[in-house]
Coordinates of C-alpha atoms and ligand atoms in Angstrom, one line a residue:
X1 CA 79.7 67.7 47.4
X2 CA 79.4 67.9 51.1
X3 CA 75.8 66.9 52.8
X4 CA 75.0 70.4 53.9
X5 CA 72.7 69.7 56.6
X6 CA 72.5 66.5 58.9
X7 CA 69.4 68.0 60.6
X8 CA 67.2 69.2 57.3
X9 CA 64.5 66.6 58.2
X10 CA 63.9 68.0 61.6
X11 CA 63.4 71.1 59.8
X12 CA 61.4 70.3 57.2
X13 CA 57.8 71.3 56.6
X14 CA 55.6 67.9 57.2
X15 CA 52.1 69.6 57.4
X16 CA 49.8 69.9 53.8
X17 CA 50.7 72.7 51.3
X18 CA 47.2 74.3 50.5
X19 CA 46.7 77.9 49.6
X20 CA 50.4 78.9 50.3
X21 CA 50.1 78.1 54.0
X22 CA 51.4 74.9 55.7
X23 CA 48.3 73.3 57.0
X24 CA 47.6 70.2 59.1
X25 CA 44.8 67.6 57.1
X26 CA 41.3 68.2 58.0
X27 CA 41.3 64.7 59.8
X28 CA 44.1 65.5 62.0
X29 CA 46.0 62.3 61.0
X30 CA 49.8 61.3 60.1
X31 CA 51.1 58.9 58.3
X32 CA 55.1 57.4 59.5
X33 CA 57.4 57.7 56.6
X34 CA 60.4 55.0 57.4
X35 CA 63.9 55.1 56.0
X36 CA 64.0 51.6 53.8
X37 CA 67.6 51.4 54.8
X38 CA 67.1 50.5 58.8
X39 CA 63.4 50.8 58.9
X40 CA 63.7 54.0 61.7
X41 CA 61.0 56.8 61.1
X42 CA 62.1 59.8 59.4
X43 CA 58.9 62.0 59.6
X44 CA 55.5 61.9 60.5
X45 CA 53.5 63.8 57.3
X46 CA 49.8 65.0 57.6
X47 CA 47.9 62.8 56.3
X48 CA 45.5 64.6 53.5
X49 CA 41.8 63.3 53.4
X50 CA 39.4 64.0 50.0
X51 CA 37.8 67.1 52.3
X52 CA 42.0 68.5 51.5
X53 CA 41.7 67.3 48.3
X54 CA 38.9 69.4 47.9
X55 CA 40.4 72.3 49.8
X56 CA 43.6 72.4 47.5
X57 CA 41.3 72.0 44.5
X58 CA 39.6 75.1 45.4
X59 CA 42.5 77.0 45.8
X60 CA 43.9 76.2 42.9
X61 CA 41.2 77.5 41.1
X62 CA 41.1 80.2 42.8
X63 CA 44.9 81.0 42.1
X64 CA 44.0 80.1 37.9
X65 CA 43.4 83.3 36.9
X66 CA 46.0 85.4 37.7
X67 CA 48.7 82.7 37.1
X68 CA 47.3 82.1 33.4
X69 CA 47.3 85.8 33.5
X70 CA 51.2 86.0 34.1
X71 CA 53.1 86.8 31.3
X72 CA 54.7 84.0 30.3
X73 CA 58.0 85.3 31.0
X74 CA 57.3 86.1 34.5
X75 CA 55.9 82.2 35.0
X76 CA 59.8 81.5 33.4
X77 CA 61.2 83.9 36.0
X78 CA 59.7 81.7 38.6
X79 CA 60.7 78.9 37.1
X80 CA 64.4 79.5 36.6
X81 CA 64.1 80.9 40.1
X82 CA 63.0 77.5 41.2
X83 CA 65.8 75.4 39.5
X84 CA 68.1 77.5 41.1
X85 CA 66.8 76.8 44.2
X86 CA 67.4 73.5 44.0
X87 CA 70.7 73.8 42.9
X88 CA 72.0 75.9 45.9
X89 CA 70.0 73.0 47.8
X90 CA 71.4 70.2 46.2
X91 CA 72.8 68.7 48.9
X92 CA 69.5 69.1 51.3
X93 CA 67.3 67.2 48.5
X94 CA 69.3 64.7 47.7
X95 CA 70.0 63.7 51.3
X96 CA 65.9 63.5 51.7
X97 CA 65.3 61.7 48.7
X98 CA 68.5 59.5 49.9
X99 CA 67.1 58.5 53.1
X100 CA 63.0 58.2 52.3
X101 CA 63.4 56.4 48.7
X102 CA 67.0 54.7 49.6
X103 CA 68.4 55.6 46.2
X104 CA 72.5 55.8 46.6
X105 CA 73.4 59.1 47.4
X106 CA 75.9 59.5 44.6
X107 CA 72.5 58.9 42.3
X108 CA 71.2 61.4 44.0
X109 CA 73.5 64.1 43.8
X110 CA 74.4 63.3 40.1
X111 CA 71.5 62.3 38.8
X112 CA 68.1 62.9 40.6
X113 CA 68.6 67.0 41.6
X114 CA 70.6 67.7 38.7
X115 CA 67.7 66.5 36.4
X116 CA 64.9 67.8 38.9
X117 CA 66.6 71.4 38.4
X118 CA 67.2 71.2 34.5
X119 CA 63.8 70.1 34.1
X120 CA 62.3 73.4 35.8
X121 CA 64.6 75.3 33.9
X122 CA 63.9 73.9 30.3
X123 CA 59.9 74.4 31.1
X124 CA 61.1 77.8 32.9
X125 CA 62.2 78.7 29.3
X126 CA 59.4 77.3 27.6
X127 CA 57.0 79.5 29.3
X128 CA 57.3 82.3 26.9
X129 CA 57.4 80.3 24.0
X130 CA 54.1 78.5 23.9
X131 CA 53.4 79.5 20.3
X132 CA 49.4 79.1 18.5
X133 CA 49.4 78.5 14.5
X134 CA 47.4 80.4 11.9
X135 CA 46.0 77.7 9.9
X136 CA 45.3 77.9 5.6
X137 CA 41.7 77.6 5.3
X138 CA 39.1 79.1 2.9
X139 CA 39.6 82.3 1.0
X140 CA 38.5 85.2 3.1
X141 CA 38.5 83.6 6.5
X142 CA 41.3 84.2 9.0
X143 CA 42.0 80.8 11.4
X144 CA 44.0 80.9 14.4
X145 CA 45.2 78.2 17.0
X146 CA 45.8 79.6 20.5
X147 CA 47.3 76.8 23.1
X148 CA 45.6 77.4 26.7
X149 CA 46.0 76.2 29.7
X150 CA 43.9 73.6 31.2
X151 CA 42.8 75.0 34.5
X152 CA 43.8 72.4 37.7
X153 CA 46.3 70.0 37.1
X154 CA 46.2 66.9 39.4
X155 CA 49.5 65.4 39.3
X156 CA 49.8 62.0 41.0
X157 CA 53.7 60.6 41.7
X158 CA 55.0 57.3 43.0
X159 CA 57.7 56.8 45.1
X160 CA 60.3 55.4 42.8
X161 CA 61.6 58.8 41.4
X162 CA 59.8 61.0 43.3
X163 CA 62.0 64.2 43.4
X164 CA 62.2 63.9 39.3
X165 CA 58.6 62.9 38.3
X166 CA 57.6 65.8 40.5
X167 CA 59.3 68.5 38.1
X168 CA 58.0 66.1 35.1
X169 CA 55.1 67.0 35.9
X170 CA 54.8 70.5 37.8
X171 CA 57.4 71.9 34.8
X172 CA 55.3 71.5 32.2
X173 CA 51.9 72.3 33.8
X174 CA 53.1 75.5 35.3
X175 CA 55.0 76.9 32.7
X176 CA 51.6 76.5 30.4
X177 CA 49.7 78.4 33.1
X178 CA 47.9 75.9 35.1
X179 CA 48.0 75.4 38.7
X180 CA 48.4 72.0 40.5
X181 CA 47.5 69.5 42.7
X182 CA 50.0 67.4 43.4
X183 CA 50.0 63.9 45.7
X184 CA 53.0 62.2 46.2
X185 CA 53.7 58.7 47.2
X186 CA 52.7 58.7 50.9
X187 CA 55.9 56.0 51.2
X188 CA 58.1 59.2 50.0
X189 CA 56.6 62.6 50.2
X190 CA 59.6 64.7 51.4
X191 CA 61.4 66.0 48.6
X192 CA 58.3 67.1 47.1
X193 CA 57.6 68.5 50.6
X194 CA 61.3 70.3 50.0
X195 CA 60.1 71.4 46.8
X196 CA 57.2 73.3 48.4
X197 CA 59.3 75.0 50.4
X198 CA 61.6 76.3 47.9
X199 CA 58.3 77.7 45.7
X200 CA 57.5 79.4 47.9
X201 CA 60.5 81.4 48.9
X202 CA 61.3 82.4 45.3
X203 CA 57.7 83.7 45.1
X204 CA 55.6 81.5 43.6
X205 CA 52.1 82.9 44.5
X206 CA 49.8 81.2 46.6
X207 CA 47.4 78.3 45.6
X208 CA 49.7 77.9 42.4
X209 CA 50.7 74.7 44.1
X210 CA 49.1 72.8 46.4
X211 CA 50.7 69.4 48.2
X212 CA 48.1 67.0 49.9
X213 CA 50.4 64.0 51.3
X214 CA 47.7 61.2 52.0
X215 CA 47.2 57.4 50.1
X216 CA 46.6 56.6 47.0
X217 CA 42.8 55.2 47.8
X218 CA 41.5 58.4 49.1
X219 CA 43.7 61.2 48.1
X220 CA 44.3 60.2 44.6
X221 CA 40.9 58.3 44.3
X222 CA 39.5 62.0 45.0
X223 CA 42.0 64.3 42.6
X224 CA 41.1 61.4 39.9
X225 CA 37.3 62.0 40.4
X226 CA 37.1 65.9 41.2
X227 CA 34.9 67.3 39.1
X228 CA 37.1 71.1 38.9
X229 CA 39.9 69.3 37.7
X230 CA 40.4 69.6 34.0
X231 CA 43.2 67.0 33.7
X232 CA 45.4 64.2 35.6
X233 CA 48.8 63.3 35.0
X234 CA 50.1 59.9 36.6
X235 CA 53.0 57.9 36.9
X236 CA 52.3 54.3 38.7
X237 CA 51.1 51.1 38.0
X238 CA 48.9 49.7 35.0
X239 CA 46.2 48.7 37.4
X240 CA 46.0 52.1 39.2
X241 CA 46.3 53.8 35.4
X242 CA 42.8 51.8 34.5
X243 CA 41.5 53.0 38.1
X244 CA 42.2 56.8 37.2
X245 CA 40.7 56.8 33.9
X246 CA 37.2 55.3 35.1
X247 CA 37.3 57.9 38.2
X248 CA 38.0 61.1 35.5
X249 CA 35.1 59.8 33.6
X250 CA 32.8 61.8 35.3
X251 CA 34.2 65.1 34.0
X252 CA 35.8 63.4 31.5
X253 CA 38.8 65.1 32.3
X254 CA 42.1 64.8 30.4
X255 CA 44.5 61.9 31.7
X256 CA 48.0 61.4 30.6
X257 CA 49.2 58.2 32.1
X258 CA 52.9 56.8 32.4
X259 CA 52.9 52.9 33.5
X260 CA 54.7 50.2 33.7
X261 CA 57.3 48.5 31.1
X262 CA 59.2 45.3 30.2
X263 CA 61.9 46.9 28.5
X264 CA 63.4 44.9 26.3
X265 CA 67.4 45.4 26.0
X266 CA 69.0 43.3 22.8
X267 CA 72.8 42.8 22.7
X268 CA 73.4 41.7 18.8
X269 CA 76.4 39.1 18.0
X270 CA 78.0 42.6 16.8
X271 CA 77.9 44.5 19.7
X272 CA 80.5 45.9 21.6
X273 CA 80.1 43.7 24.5
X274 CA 81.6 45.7 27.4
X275 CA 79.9 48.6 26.7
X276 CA 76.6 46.4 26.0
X277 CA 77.6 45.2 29.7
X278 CA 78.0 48.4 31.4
X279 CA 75.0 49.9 29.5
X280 CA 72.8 47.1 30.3
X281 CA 73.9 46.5 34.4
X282 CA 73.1 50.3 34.2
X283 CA 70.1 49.6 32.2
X284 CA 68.3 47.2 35.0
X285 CA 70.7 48.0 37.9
X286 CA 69.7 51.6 38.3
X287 CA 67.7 52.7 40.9
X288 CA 67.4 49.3 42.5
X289 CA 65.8 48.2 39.3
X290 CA 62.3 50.4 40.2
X291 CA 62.1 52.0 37.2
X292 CA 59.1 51.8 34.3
X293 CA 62.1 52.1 31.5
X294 CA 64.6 49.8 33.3
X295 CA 65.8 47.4 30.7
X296 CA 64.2 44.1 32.6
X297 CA 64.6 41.9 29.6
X298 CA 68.3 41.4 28.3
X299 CA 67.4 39.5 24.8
X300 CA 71.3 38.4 23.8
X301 CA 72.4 36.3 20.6
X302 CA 73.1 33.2 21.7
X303 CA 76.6 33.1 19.7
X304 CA 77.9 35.8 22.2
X305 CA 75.7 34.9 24.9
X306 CA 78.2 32.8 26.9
X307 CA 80.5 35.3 26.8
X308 CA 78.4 37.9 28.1
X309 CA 76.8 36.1 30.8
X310 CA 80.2 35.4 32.1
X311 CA 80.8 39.2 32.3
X312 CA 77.7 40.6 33.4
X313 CA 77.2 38.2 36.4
X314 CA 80.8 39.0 37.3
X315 CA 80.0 42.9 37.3
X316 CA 76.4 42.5 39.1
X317 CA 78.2 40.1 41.7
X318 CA 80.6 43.0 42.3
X319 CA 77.9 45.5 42.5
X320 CA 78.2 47.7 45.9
X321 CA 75.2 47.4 48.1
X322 CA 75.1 49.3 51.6
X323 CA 73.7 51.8 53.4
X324 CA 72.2 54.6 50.8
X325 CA 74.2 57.6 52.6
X326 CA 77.2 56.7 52.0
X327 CA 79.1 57.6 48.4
X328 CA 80.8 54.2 47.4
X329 CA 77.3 52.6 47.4
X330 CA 76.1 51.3 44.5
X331 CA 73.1 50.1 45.3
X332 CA 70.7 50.8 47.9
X333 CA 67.4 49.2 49.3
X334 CA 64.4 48.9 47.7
X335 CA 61.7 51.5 48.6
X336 CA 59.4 50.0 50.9
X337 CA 59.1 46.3 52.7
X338 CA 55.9 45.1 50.7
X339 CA 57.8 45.9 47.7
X340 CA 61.0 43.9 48.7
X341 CA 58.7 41.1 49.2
X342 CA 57.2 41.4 46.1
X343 CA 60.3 41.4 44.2
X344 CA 61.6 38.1 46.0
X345 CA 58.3 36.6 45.4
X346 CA 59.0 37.0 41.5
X347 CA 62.3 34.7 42.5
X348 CA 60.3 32.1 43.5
X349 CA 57.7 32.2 40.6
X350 CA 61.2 32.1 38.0
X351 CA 61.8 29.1 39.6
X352 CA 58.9 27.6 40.0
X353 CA 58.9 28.0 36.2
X354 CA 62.0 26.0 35.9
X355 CA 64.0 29.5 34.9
X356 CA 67.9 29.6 36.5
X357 CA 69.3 32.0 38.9
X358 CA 72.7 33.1 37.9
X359 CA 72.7 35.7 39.9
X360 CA 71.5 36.7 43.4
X361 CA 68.0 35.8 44.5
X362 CA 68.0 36.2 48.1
X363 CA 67.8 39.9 50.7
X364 CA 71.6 40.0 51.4
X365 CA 73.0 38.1 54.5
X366 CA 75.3 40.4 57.6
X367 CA 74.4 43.1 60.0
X368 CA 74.8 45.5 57.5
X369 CA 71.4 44.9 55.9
X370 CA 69.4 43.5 58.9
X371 CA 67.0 45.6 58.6
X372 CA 67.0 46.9 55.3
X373 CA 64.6 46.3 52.2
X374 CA 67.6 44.6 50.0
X375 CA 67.2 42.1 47.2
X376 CA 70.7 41.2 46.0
X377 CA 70.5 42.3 42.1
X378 CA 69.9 39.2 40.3
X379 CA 70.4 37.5 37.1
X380 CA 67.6 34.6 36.1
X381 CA 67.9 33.2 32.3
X382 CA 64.5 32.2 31.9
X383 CA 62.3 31.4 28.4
X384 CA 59.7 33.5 26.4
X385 CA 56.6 32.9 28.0
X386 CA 57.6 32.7 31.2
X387 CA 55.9 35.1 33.5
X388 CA 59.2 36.7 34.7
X389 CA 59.7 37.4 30.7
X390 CA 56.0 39.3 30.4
X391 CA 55.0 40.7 33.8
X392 CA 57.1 43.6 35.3
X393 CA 58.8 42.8 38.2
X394 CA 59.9 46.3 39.2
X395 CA 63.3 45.3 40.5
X396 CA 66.9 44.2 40.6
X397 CA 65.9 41.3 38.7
X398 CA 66.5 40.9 34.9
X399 CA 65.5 38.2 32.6
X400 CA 68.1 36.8 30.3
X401 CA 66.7 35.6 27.0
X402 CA 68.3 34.3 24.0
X403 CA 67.5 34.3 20.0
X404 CA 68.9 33.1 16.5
X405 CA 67.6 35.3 14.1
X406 CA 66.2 39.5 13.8
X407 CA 63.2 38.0 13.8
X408 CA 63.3 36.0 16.7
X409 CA 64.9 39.1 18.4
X410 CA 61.6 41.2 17.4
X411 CA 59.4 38.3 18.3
X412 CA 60.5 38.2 21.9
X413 CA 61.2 42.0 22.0
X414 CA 57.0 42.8 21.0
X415 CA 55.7 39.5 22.9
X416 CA 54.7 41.6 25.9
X417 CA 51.7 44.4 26.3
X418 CA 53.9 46.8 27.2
X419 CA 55.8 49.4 25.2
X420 CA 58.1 51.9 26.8
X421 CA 61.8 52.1 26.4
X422 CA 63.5 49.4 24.5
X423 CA 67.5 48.8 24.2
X424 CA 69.7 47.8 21.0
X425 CA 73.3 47.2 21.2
X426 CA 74.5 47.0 17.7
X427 CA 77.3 48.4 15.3
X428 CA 75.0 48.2 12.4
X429 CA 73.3 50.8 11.6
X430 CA 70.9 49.7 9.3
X431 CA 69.7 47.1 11.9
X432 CA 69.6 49.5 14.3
X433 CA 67.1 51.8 12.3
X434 CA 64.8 48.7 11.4
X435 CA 64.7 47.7 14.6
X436 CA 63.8 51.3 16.2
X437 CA 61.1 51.5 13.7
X438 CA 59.5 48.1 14.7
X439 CA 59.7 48.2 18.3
X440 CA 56.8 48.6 20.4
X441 CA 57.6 51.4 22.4
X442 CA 57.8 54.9 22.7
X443 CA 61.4 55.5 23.4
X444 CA 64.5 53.4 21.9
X445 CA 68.1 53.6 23.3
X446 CA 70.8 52.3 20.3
X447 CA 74.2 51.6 21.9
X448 CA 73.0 53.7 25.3
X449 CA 69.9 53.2 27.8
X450 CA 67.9 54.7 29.8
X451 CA 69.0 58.5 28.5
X452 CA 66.5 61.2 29.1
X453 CA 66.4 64.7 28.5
X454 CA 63.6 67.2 29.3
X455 CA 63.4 68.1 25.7
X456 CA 62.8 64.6 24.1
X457 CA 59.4 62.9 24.5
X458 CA 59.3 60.8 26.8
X459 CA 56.1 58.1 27.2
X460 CA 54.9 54.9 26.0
X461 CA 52.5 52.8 24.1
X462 CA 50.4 50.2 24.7
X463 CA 49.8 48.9 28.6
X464 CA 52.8 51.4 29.1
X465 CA 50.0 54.5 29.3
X466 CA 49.8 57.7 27.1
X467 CA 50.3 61.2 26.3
X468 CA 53.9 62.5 26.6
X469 CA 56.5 64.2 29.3
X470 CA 58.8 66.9 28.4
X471 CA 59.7 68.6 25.4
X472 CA 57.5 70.2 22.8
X473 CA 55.1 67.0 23.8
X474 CA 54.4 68.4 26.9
X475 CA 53.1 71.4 26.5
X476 CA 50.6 70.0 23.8
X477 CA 49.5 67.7 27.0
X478 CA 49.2 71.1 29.1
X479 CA 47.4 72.9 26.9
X480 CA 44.2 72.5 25.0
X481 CA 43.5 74.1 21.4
X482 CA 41.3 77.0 21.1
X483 CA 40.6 77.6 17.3
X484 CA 39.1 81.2 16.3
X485 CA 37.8 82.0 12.6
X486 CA 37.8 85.2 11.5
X487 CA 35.7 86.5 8.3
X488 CA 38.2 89.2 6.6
X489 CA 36.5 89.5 3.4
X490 CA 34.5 86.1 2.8
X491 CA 31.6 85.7 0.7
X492 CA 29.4 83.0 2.2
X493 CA 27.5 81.3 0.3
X494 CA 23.8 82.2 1.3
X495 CA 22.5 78.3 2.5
X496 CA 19.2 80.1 3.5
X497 CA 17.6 81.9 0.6
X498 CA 14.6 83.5 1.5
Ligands
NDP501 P1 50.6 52.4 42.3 O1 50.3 52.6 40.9 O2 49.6 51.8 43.2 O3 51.1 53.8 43.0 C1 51.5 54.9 42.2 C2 50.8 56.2 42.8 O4 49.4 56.1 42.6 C3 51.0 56.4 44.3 O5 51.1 57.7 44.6 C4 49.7 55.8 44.8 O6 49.4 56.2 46.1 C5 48.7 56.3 43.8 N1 47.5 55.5 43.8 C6 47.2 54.3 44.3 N2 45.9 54.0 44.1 C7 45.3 55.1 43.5 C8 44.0 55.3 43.1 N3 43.0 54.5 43.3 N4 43.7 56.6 42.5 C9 44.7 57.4 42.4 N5 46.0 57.2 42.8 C10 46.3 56.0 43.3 O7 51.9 51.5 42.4 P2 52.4 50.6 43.6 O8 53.1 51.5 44.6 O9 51.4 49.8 44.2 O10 53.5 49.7 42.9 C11 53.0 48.5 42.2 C12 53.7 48.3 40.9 O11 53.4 49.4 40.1 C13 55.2 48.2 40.9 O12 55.6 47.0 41.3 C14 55.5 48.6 39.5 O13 55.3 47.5 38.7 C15 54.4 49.7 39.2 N6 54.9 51.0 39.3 C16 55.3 51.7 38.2 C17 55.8 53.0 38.3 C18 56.3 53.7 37.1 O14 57.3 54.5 37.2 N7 55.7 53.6 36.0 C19 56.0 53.6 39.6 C20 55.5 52.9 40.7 C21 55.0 51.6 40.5 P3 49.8 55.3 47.4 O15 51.2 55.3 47.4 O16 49.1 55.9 48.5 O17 49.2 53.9 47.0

């Protein structure tokens, strides 16, 4: 697909999105987003302050009623609208989210806005289909379950996937009949920006949505706290997750988190290696390796082990880094300098630890990536215990481990806090099965990774957060119950006999 438009930055809205009208913050400030592929400036966003926090709040609520009013067809309409939209965009979004995340543009294109729009249209479809239950309870009594919206959604995304974790979340909570609040990562707050744009020219109403660009401290510290906000949904780290929860204490408003991982990826002495390869180079290599599910731990039998080290650090060796624009590259820069920094100082606590690089290591050498945020994707075999096998490192960096026996396998696989997405590579079934069940995670990938869907669950357990995203799951996490009991033709019993 051609890039449509060279100049869409220059013409994209930068300002706050607050009661359908492009505003600047209340502060007057702007924060510099940076390309992490040369370090130039791209845009200079508003920078929203709690007193915009507050400001979006307040629209949202007032723009409650009449969106929970909506029939939930119409909120659909909007909704398929919207993916639409994005589709005829395409090109536009993903050469924002190219340039301000530094995901390969190929991802982009096939991945990132593909899934963005199929998202908003499954929860476009879902939005008339938000069923109650009648439940079986005593004779005479009629009981009912209706599914409600919450009210105003606070939705706070990071800047790994930002495009996608914005329909994660603003699918689900519209199509249920809540409005939002949405903050994105003030390192990449453009194609969320884009989004805003496109809701409102297919129609959504004003104050449905509201976009407050601003950091995580302020902004989010106040969307987290707000007492008119009946629920938060957030994607980040497991230290910021633990922050959220004791700032929606005061309402004690619902939270749905999504955190990290440590996803362990097993290649059995029965797999079929190349495609355990591929799978798993896809599994960690992805994305620059920032992703909670990425399968950071490759757990391999040590009878195959030599063999598969020998191909896997051939095929990450010949992994294409370069400039993110540009469709042969495979991999891009990380996100932001103080992450880079953060990744290679993980390379120096592996070793440190006495673990061995196989593979990579270092930020790339030439002119091509002088000024980029690159970390060469890297290979370390390291040993259980280790704090590159247990803490997340958020990277192009995976851990190789090795085992003997299942057990050992399941050992290793449960030995961190975390409990996300998990990978088996096996031919046998019944393994495959045990293993799923005994796990600790919320999603498991057998002979694939890293597959999702906005119909199946996605979420974790553990230190990896709670609640769900997508699917049936979702809508249970946008909604509350209201139960209603009707008396048909009881005879209560009188408990107060006079
Ligand atoms: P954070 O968890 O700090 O950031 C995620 C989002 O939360 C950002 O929008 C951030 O805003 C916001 N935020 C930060 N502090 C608060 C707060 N007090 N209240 C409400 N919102 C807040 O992640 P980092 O960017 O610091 O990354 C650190 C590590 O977190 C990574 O190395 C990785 O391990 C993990 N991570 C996991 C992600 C996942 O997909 N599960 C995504 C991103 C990170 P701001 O950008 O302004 O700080």
């Amino acid at each position: 697909m051609a890039l449509d438009d060279p100049h869409v930055i220059d013409r994209l809205q930068t300002k706050l999105l607050i009661d359908g009208q492009w505003v600047d913050g209340v502060a007057g400030t702007t924060i510099a987003v940076e390309n992490p592929y040369d370090g130039s400036k791209i845009a200079d966003v508003a920078e929203a302050t709690a007193a915009d926090v507050d400001l979006a709040v307040a629209a949202a609520q007032r723009a409650f009623p009449a969106w929970r009013a909506l029939a939930g067809h119409e909120r659909g309409r909007l909704l398929l609208k919207l993916a639409d939209a994005i589709e005829a965009d395409a090109a536009n979004l993903a050469r924002l989210e190219s340039l301000d995340t530094g995901h390969p543009i190929r991802d982009c294109l096939s991945l990132d806005v593909p899934r963005t729009a199929l998202c908003f249209r499954y929860f476009g479809g879902m939005a008339d289909k938000i069923e109650g239950s009648v439940i079986p309870v005593d004779a005479g009594f009629l009981n009912y379950v209706e599914r409600e919206p919450i009210g105003v959604v606070g939705a706070i995304v990071p800047w790994n996937f930002p495009l996608m974790f914005t329909s994660w979340k603003m699918g689900p909570a519209l199509a249920a009949g809540n409005t939002v609040v949405i903050k994105p990562s003030e390192i990449t707050p453009l194609s969320t920006l884009r989004i805003g744009e496109l809701m409102l020219e297919v129609g959504i109403p004003a104050g449905v949505v509201n976009i407050v660009t601003g950091y995580g401290h302020t902004v989010g510290q106040r969307i987290a706290e707000h007492p008119q906000v009946g629920k938060v949904a957030f994607t980040g780290s497991t230290a910021t997750g633990r922050k959220i929860v004791e700032a929606s204490a005061g309402n004690l408003k619902k939270v749905q988190l999504e955190l990290g991982g440590k996803g362990p990826n097993i290649i059995f002495a029965d797999a079929n290696i190349p495609a355990a390869i591929g799978g798993s180079a896809f599994a960690i290599f992805h994305n620059q390796g920032q992703a909670c599910i990425a399968g950071s731990r490759l757990i391999v039998h040590e009878s195959v082990v030599d063999q598969v080290l020998e191909q896997f650090v051939a095929l990450t060796k010949s992994i294409k880094l370069g400039d993110p624009l540009d469709p042969e590259t495979e991999m891009g820069p990380l996100t932001s300098r103080l992450h880079q920094q953060r990744v290679l100082d993980y390379v120096a606590v592996a070793k440190a630890q006495g673990a061995q690089v196989l593979a990579g290591g270092e930020a790339p050498e030439g002119a091509a990536f002088a000024k980029g945020c690159f970390v060469e994707p890297t290979i370390v075999r390291a040993k259980p215990g280790d704090r590159v096998a247990t803490e997340e490192v958020f990277g192009p960096f995976v851990t190789v481990l090795t085992f003997k026996t299942d057990e050992e396998a399941l050992a290793i696989a449960n030995e961190t806090d975390y409990g996300l997405g998990a990978g088996l590579w096996t031919q046998d079934i019944t393994r495959a099965h045990r293993f799923a069940k005994q796990i600790h995670a919320g999603m498991v990938w057998v002979n694939c990774y890293k597959r999702v869907h906005p119909a199946s669950p996605f979420g974790g357990v553990g230190m990896s957060g709670y609640g769900r995203e997508m699917g049936f799951e979702a809508m249970r996490e946008y909604t509350q119950a209201k139960s209603v009991w009707i008396n048909v033709d009881a005879k209560i019993p009188p408990f107060y006999r006079r």
